[in-house]
PDB file of C-alpha atoms in Angstrom:
ATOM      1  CA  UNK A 426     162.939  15.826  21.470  1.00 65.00           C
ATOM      2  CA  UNK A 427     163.083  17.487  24.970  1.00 80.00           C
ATOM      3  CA  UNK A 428     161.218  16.071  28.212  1.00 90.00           C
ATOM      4  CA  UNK A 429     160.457  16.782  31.757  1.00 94.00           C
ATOM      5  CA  UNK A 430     158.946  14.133  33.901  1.00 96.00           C
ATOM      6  CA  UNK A 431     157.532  14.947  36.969  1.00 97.00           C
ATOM      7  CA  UNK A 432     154.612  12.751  38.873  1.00 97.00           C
ATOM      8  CA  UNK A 433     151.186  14.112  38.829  1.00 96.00           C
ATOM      9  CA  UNK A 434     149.871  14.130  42.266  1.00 97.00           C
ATOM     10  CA  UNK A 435     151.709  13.574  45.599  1.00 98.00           C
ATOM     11  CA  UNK A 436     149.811  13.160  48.836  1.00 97.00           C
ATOM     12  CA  UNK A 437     151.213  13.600  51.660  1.00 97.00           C
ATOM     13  CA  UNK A 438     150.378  14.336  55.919  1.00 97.00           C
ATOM     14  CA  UNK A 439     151.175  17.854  57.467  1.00 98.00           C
ATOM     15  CA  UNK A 440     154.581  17.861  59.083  1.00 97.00           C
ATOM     16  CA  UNK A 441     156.150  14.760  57.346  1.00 98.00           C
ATOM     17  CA  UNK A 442     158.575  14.895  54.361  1.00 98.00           C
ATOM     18  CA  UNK A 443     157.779  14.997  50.744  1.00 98.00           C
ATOM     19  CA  UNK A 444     160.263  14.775  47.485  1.00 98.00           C
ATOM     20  CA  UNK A 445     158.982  15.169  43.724  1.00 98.00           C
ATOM     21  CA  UNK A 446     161.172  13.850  41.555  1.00 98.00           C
ATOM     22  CA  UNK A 447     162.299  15.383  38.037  1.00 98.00           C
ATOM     23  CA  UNK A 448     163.625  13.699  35.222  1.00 98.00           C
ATOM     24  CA  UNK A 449     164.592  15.488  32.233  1.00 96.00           C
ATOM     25  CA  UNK A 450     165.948  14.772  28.644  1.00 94.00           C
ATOM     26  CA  UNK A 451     167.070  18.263  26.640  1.00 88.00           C
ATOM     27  CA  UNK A 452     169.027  18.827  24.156  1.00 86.00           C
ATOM     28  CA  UNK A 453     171.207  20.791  26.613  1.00 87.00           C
ATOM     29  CA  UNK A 454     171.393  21.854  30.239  1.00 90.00           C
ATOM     30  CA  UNK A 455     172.103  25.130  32.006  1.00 91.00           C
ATOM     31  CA  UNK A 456     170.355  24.542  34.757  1.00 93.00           C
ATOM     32  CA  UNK A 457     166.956  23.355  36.787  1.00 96.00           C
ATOM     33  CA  UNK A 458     164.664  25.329  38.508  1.00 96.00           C
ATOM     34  CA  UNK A 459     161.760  24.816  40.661  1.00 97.00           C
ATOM     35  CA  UNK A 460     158.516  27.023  40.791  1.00 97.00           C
ATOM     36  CA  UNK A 461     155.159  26.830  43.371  1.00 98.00           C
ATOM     37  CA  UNK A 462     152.043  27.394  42.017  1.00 97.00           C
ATOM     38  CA  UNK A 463     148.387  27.796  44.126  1.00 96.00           C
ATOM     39  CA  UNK A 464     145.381  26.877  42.592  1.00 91.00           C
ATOM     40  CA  UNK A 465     145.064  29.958  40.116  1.00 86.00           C
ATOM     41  CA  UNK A 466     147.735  32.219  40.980  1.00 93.00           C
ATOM     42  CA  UNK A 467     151.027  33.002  39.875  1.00 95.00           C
ATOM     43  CA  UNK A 468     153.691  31.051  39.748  1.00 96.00           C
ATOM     44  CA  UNK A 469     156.607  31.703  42.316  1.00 97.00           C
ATOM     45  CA  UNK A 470     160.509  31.076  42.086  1.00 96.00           C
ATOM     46  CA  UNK A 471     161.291  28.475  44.745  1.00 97.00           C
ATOM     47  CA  UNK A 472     164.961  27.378  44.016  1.00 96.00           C
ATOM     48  CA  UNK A 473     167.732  26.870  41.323  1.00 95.00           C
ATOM     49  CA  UNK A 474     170.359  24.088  40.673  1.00 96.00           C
ATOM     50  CA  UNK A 475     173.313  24.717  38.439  1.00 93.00           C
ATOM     51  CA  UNK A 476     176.227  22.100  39.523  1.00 95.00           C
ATOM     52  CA  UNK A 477     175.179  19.140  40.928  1.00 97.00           C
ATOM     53  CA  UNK A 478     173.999  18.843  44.893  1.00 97.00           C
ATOM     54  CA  UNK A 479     171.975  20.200  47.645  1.00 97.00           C
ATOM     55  CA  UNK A 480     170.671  23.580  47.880  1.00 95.00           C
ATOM     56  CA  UNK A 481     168.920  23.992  50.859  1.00 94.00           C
ATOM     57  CA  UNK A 482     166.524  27.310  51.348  1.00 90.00           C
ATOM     58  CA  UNK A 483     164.689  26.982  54.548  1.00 93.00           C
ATOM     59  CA  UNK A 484     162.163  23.983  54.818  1.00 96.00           C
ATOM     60  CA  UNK A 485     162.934  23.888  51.216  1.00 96.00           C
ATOM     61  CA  UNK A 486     165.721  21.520  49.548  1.00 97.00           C
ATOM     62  CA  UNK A 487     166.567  21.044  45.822  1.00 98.00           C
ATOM     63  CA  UNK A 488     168.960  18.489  44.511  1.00 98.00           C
ATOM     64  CA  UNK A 489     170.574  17.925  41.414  1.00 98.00           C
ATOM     65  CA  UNK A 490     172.410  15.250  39.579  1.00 97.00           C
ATOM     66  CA  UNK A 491     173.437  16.126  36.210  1.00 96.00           C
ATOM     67  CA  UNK A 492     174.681  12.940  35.237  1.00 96.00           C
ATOM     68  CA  UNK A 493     171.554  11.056  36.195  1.00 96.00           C
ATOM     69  CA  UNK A 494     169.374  14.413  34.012  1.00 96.00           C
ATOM     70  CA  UNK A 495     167.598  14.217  37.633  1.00 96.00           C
ATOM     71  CA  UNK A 496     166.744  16.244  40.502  1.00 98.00           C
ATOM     72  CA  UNK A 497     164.036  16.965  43.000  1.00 98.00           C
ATOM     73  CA  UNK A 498     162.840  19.076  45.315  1.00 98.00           C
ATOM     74  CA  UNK A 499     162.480  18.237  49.135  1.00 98.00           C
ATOM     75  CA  UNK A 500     159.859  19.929  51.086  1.00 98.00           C
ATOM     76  CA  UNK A 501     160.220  19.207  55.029  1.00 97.00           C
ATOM     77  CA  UNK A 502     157.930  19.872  58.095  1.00 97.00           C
ATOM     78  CA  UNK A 503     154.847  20.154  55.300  1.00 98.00           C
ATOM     79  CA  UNK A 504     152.058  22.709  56.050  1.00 98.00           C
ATOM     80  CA  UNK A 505     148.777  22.921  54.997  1.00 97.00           C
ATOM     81  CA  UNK A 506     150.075  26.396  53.184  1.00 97.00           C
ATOM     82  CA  UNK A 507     152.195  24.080  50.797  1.00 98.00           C
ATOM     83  CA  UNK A 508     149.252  22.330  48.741  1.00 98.00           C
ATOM     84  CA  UNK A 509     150.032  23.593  45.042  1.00 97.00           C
ATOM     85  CA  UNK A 510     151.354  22.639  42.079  1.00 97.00           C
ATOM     86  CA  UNK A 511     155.398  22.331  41.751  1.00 98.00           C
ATOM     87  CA  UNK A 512     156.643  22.524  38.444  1.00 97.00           C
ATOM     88  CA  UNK A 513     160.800  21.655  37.649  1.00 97.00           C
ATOM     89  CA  UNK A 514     161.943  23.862  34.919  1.00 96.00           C
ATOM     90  CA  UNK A 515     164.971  23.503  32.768  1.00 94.00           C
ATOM     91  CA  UNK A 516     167.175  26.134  30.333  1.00 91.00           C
ATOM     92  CA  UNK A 517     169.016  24.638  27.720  1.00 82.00           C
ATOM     93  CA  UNK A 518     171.820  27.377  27.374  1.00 77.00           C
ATOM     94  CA  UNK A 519     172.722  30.434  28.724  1.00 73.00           C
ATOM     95  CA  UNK A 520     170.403  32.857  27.483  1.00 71.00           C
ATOM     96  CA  UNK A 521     167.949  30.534  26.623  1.00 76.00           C
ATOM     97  CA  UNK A 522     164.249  29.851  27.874  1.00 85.00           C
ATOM     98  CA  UNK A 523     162.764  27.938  30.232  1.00 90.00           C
ATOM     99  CA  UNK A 524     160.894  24.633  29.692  1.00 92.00           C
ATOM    100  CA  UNK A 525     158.577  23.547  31.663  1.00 94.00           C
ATOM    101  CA  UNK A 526     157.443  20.162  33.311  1.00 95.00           C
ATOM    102  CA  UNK A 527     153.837  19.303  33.431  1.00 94.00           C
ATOM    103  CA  UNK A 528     154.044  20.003  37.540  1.00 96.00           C
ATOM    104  CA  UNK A 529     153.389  17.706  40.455  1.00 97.00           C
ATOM    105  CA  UNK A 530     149.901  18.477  42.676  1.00 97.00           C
ATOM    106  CA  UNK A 531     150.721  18.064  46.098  1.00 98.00           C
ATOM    107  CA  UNK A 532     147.908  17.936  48.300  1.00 98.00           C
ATOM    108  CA  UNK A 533     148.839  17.916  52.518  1.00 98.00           C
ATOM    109  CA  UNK A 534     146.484  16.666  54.370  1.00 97.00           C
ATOM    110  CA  UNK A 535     145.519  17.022  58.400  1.00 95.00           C
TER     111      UNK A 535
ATOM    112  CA  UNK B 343     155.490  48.648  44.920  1.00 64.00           C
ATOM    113  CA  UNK B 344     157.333  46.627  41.856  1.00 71.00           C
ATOM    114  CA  UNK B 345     155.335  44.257  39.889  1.00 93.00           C
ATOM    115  CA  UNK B 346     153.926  42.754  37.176  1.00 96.00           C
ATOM    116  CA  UNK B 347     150.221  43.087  36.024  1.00 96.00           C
ATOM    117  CA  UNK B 348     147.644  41.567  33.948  1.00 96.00           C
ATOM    118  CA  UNK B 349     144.279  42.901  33.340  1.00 90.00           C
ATOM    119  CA  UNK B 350     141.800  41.501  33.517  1.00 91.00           C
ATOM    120  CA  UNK B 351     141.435  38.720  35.179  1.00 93.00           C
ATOM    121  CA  UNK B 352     138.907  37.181  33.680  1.00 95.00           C
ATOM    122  CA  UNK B 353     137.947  38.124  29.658  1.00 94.00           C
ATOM    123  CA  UNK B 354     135.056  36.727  27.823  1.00 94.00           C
ATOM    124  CA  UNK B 355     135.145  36.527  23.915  1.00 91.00           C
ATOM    125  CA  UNK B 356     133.459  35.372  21.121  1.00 91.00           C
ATOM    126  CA  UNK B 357     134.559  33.170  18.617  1.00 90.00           C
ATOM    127  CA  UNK B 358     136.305  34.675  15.859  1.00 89.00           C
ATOM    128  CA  UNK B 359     136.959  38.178  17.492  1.00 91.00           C
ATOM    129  CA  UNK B 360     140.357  39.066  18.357  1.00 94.00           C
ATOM    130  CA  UNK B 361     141.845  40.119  21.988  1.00 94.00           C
ATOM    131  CA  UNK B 362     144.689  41.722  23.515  1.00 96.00           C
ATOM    132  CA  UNK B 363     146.254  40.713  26.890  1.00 96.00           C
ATOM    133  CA  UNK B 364     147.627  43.324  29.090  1.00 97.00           C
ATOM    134  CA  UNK B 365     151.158  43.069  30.871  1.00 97.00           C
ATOM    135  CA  UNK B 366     152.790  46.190  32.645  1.00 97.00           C
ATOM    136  CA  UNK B 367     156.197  45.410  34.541  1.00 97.00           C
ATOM    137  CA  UNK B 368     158.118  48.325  36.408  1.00 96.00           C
ATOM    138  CA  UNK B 369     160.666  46.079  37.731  1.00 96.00           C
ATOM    139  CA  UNK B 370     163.133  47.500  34.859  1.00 95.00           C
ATOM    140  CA  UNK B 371     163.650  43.978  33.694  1.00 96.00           C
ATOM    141  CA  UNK B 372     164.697  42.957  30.018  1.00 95.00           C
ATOM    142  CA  UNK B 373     163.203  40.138  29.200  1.00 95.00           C
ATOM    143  CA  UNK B 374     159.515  39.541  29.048  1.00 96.00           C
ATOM    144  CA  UNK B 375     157.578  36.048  28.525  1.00 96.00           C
ATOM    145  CA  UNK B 376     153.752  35.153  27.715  1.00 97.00           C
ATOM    146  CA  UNK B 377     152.980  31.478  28.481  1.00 97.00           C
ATOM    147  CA  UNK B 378     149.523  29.599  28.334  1.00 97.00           C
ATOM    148  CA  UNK B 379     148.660  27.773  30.643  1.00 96.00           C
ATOM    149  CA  UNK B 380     145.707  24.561  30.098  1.00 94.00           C
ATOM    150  CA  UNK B 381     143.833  22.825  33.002  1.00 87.00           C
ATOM    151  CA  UNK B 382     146.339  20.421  35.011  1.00 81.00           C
ATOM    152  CA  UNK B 383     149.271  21.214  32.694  1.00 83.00           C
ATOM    153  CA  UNK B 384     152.539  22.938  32.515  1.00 89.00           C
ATOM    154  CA  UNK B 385     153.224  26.102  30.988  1.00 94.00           C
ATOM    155  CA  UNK B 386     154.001  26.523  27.182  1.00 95.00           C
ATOM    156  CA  UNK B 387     156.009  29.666  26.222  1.00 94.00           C
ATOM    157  CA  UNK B 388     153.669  31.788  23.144  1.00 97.00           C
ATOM    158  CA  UNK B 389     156.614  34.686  22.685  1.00 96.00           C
ATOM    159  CA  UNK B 390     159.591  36.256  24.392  1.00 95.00           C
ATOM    160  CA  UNK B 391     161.402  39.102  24.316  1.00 96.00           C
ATOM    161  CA  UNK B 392     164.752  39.681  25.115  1.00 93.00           C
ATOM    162  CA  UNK B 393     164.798  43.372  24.485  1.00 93.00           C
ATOM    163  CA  UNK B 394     162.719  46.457  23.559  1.00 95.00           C
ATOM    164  CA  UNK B 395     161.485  46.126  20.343  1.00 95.00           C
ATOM    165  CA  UNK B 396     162.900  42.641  19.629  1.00 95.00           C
ATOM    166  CA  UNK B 397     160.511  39.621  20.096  1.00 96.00           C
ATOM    167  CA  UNK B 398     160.791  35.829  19.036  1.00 94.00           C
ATOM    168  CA  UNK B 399     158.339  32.833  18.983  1.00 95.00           C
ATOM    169  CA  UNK B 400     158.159  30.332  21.119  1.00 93.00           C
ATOM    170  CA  UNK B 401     157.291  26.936  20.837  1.00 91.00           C
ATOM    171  CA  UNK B 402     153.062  27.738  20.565  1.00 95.00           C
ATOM    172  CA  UNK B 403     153.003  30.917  18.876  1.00 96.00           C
ATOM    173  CA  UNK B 404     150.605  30.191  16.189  1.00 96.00           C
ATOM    174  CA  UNK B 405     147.303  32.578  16.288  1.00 96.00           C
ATOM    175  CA  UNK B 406     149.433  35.029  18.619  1.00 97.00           C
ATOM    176  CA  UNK B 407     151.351  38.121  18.090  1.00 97.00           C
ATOM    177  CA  UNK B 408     152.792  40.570  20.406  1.00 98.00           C
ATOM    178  CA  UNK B 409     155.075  43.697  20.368  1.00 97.00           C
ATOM    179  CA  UNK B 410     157.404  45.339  22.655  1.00 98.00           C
ATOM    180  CA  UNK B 411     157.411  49.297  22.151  1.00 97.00           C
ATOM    181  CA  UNK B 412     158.024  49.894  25.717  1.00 97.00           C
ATOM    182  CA  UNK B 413     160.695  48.287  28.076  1.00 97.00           C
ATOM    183  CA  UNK B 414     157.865  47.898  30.602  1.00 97.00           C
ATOM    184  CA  UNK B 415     155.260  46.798  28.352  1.00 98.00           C
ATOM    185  CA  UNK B 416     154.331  43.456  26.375  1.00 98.00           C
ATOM    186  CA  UNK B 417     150.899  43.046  25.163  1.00 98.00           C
ATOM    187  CA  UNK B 418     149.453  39.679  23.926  1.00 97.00           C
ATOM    188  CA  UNK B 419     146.917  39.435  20.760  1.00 97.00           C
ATOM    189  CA  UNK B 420     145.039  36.845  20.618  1.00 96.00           C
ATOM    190  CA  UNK B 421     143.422  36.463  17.002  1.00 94.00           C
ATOM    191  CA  UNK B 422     140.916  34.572  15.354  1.00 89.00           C
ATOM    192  CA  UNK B 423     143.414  31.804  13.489  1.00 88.00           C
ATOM    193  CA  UNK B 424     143.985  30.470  17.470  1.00 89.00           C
ATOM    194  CA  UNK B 425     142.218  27.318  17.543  1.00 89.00           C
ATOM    195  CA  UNK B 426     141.780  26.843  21.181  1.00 91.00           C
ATOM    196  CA  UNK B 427     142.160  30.211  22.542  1.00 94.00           C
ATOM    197  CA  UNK B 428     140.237  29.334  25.818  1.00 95.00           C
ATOM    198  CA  UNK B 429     142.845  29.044  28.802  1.00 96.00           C
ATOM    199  CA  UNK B 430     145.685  30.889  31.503  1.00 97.00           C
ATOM    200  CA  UNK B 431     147.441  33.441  30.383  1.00 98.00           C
ATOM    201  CA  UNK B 432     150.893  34.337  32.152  1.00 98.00           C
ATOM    202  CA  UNK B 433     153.058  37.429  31.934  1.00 98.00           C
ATOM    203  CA  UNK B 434     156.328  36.909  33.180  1.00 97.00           C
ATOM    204  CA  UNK B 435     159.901  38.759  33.332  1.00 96.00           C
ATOM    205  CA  UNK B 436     163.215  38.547  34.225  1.00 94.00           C
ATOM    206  CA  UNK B 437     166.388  41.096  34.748  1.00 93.00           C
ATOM    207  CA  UNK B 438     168.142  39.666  32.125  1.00 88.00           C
ATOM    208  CA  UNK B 439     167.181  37.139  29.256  1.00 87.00           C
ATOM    209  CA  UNK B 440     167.753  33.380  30.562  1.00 83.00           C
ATOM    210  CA  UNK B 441     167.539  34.289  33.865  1.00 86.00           C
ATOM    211  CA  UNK B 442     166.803  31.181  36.420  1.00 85.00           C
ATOM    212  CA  UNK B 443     164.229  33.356  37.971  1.00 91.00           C
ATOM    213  CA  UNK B 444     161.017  34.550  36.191  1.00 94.00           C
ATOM    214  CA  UNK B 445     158.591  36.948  37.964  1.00 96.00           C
ATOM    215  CA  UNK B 446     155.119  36.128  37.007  1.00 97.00           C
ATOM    216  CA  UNK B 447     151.648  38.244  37.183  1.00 97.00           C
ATOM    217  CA  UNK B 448     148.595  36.979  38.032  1.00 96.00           C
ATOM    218  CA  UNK B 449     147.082  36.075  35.052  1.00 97.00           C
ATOM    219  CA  UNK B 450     144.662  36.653  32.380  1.00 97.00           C
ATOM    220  CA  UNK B 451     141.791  34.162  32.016  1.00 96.00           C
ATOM    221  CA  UNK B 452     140.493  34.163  28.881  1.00 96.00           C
ATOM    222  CA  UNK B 453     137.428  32.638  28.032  1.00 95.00           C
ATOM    223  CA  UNK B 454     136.465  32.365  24.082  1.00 92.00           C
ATOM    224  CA  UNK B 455     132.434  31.557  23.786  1.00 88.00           C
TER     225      UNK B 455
END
């Protein structure tokens, strides 16, 4: 079968650190991806991972370690703006579609 | 502006009727997705399409059908042989089929009475 794990909820204080893991178990890998979602809107492209390592896009940091099928995503200096739901995304071969973790709630709080 | 819509936003239905889901793109992308989307859950692909009048199931696509007669167009029916129609509907596309990064509109709510 094919997996994503992601934690449910993270809680965490405006301008400290957060990281939601991803764990993932597909049949093959081309690559992880990592979307923001508000309560009820559309999902958003936040980052992409194809070799393993740090991408870094503003406060926004996604790592990936292919022979571990894990990454996360690192959100820094947290805002109240970043409460939603981040979902990790994998595609299992070039040309293929995306599959989808359950997604992580993160609330920040004051 | 480019974009992706969905109309409506909110759609009422009763049981046993079916409905069709809107989803305009004039981004000149390729590839075109429809995903549902259930309280507190990820999203589950329904049907994709790679190309203009080429579609394939995805892994939920019982009770659905779509077509793609139009590059920018990719309409969703929702029929009466859908168990649970009630949830999030998502439109998305991409430039080019397996691209890392889908551009989604903002949804269809569809609520089956």
């Amino acid at each position: 079968g094919q997996s994503l794990e992601q934690p449910s909820e993270v809680t965490a204080v405006e301008g400290a650190i957060v990281q939601i893991n991803c764990t993932y178990q597909t049949s093959g890998f081309y690559g992880l991806s990592w979307y923001q979602q508000h309560d009820g809107g559309a999902p958003t492209f936040l980052s992409y991972n194809g070799l393993d390592g740090l991408e870094e896009t503003g406060r926004f940091s996604s790592f990936l370690s292919r022979s571990d099928s894990y990454g996360y995503l690192l959100l820094q200096e947290l805002q109240m703006k970043d409460s939603a739901s981040y979902f990790c995304a994998v595609r299992q071969n070039q040309g293929g579609k995306l599959i989808f973790g359950q997604g992580t709630e993160l609330s920040v709080k004051p | 502006d480019g974009g992706i819509t969905q109309s409506p936003k909110y759609l009422f239905r009763k049981e046993g009727q079916n409905v069709t889901l809107s989803c305009e793109q004039n981004l000149n992308h390729d590839a075109m997705y429809w995903y549902r989307q259930d309280p507190g859950q990820g999203l589950r692909l329904i049907y994709y399409s790679q190309i203009v009048n080429d579609f394939q199931k995805g892994d939920i696509a019982e009770g659905y059908s779509v077509s793609r007669e139009k590059k920018e167009s990719f309409p969703l029916t929702v029929t009466s042989a859908q168990k649970n129609p009630t949830a999030f509907y998502l439109c998305a596309s991409s430039i080019v089929p397996g691209d890392n990064e889908q551009f989604f509109g903002p949804g269809t709510r569809l609520t089956v009475l």
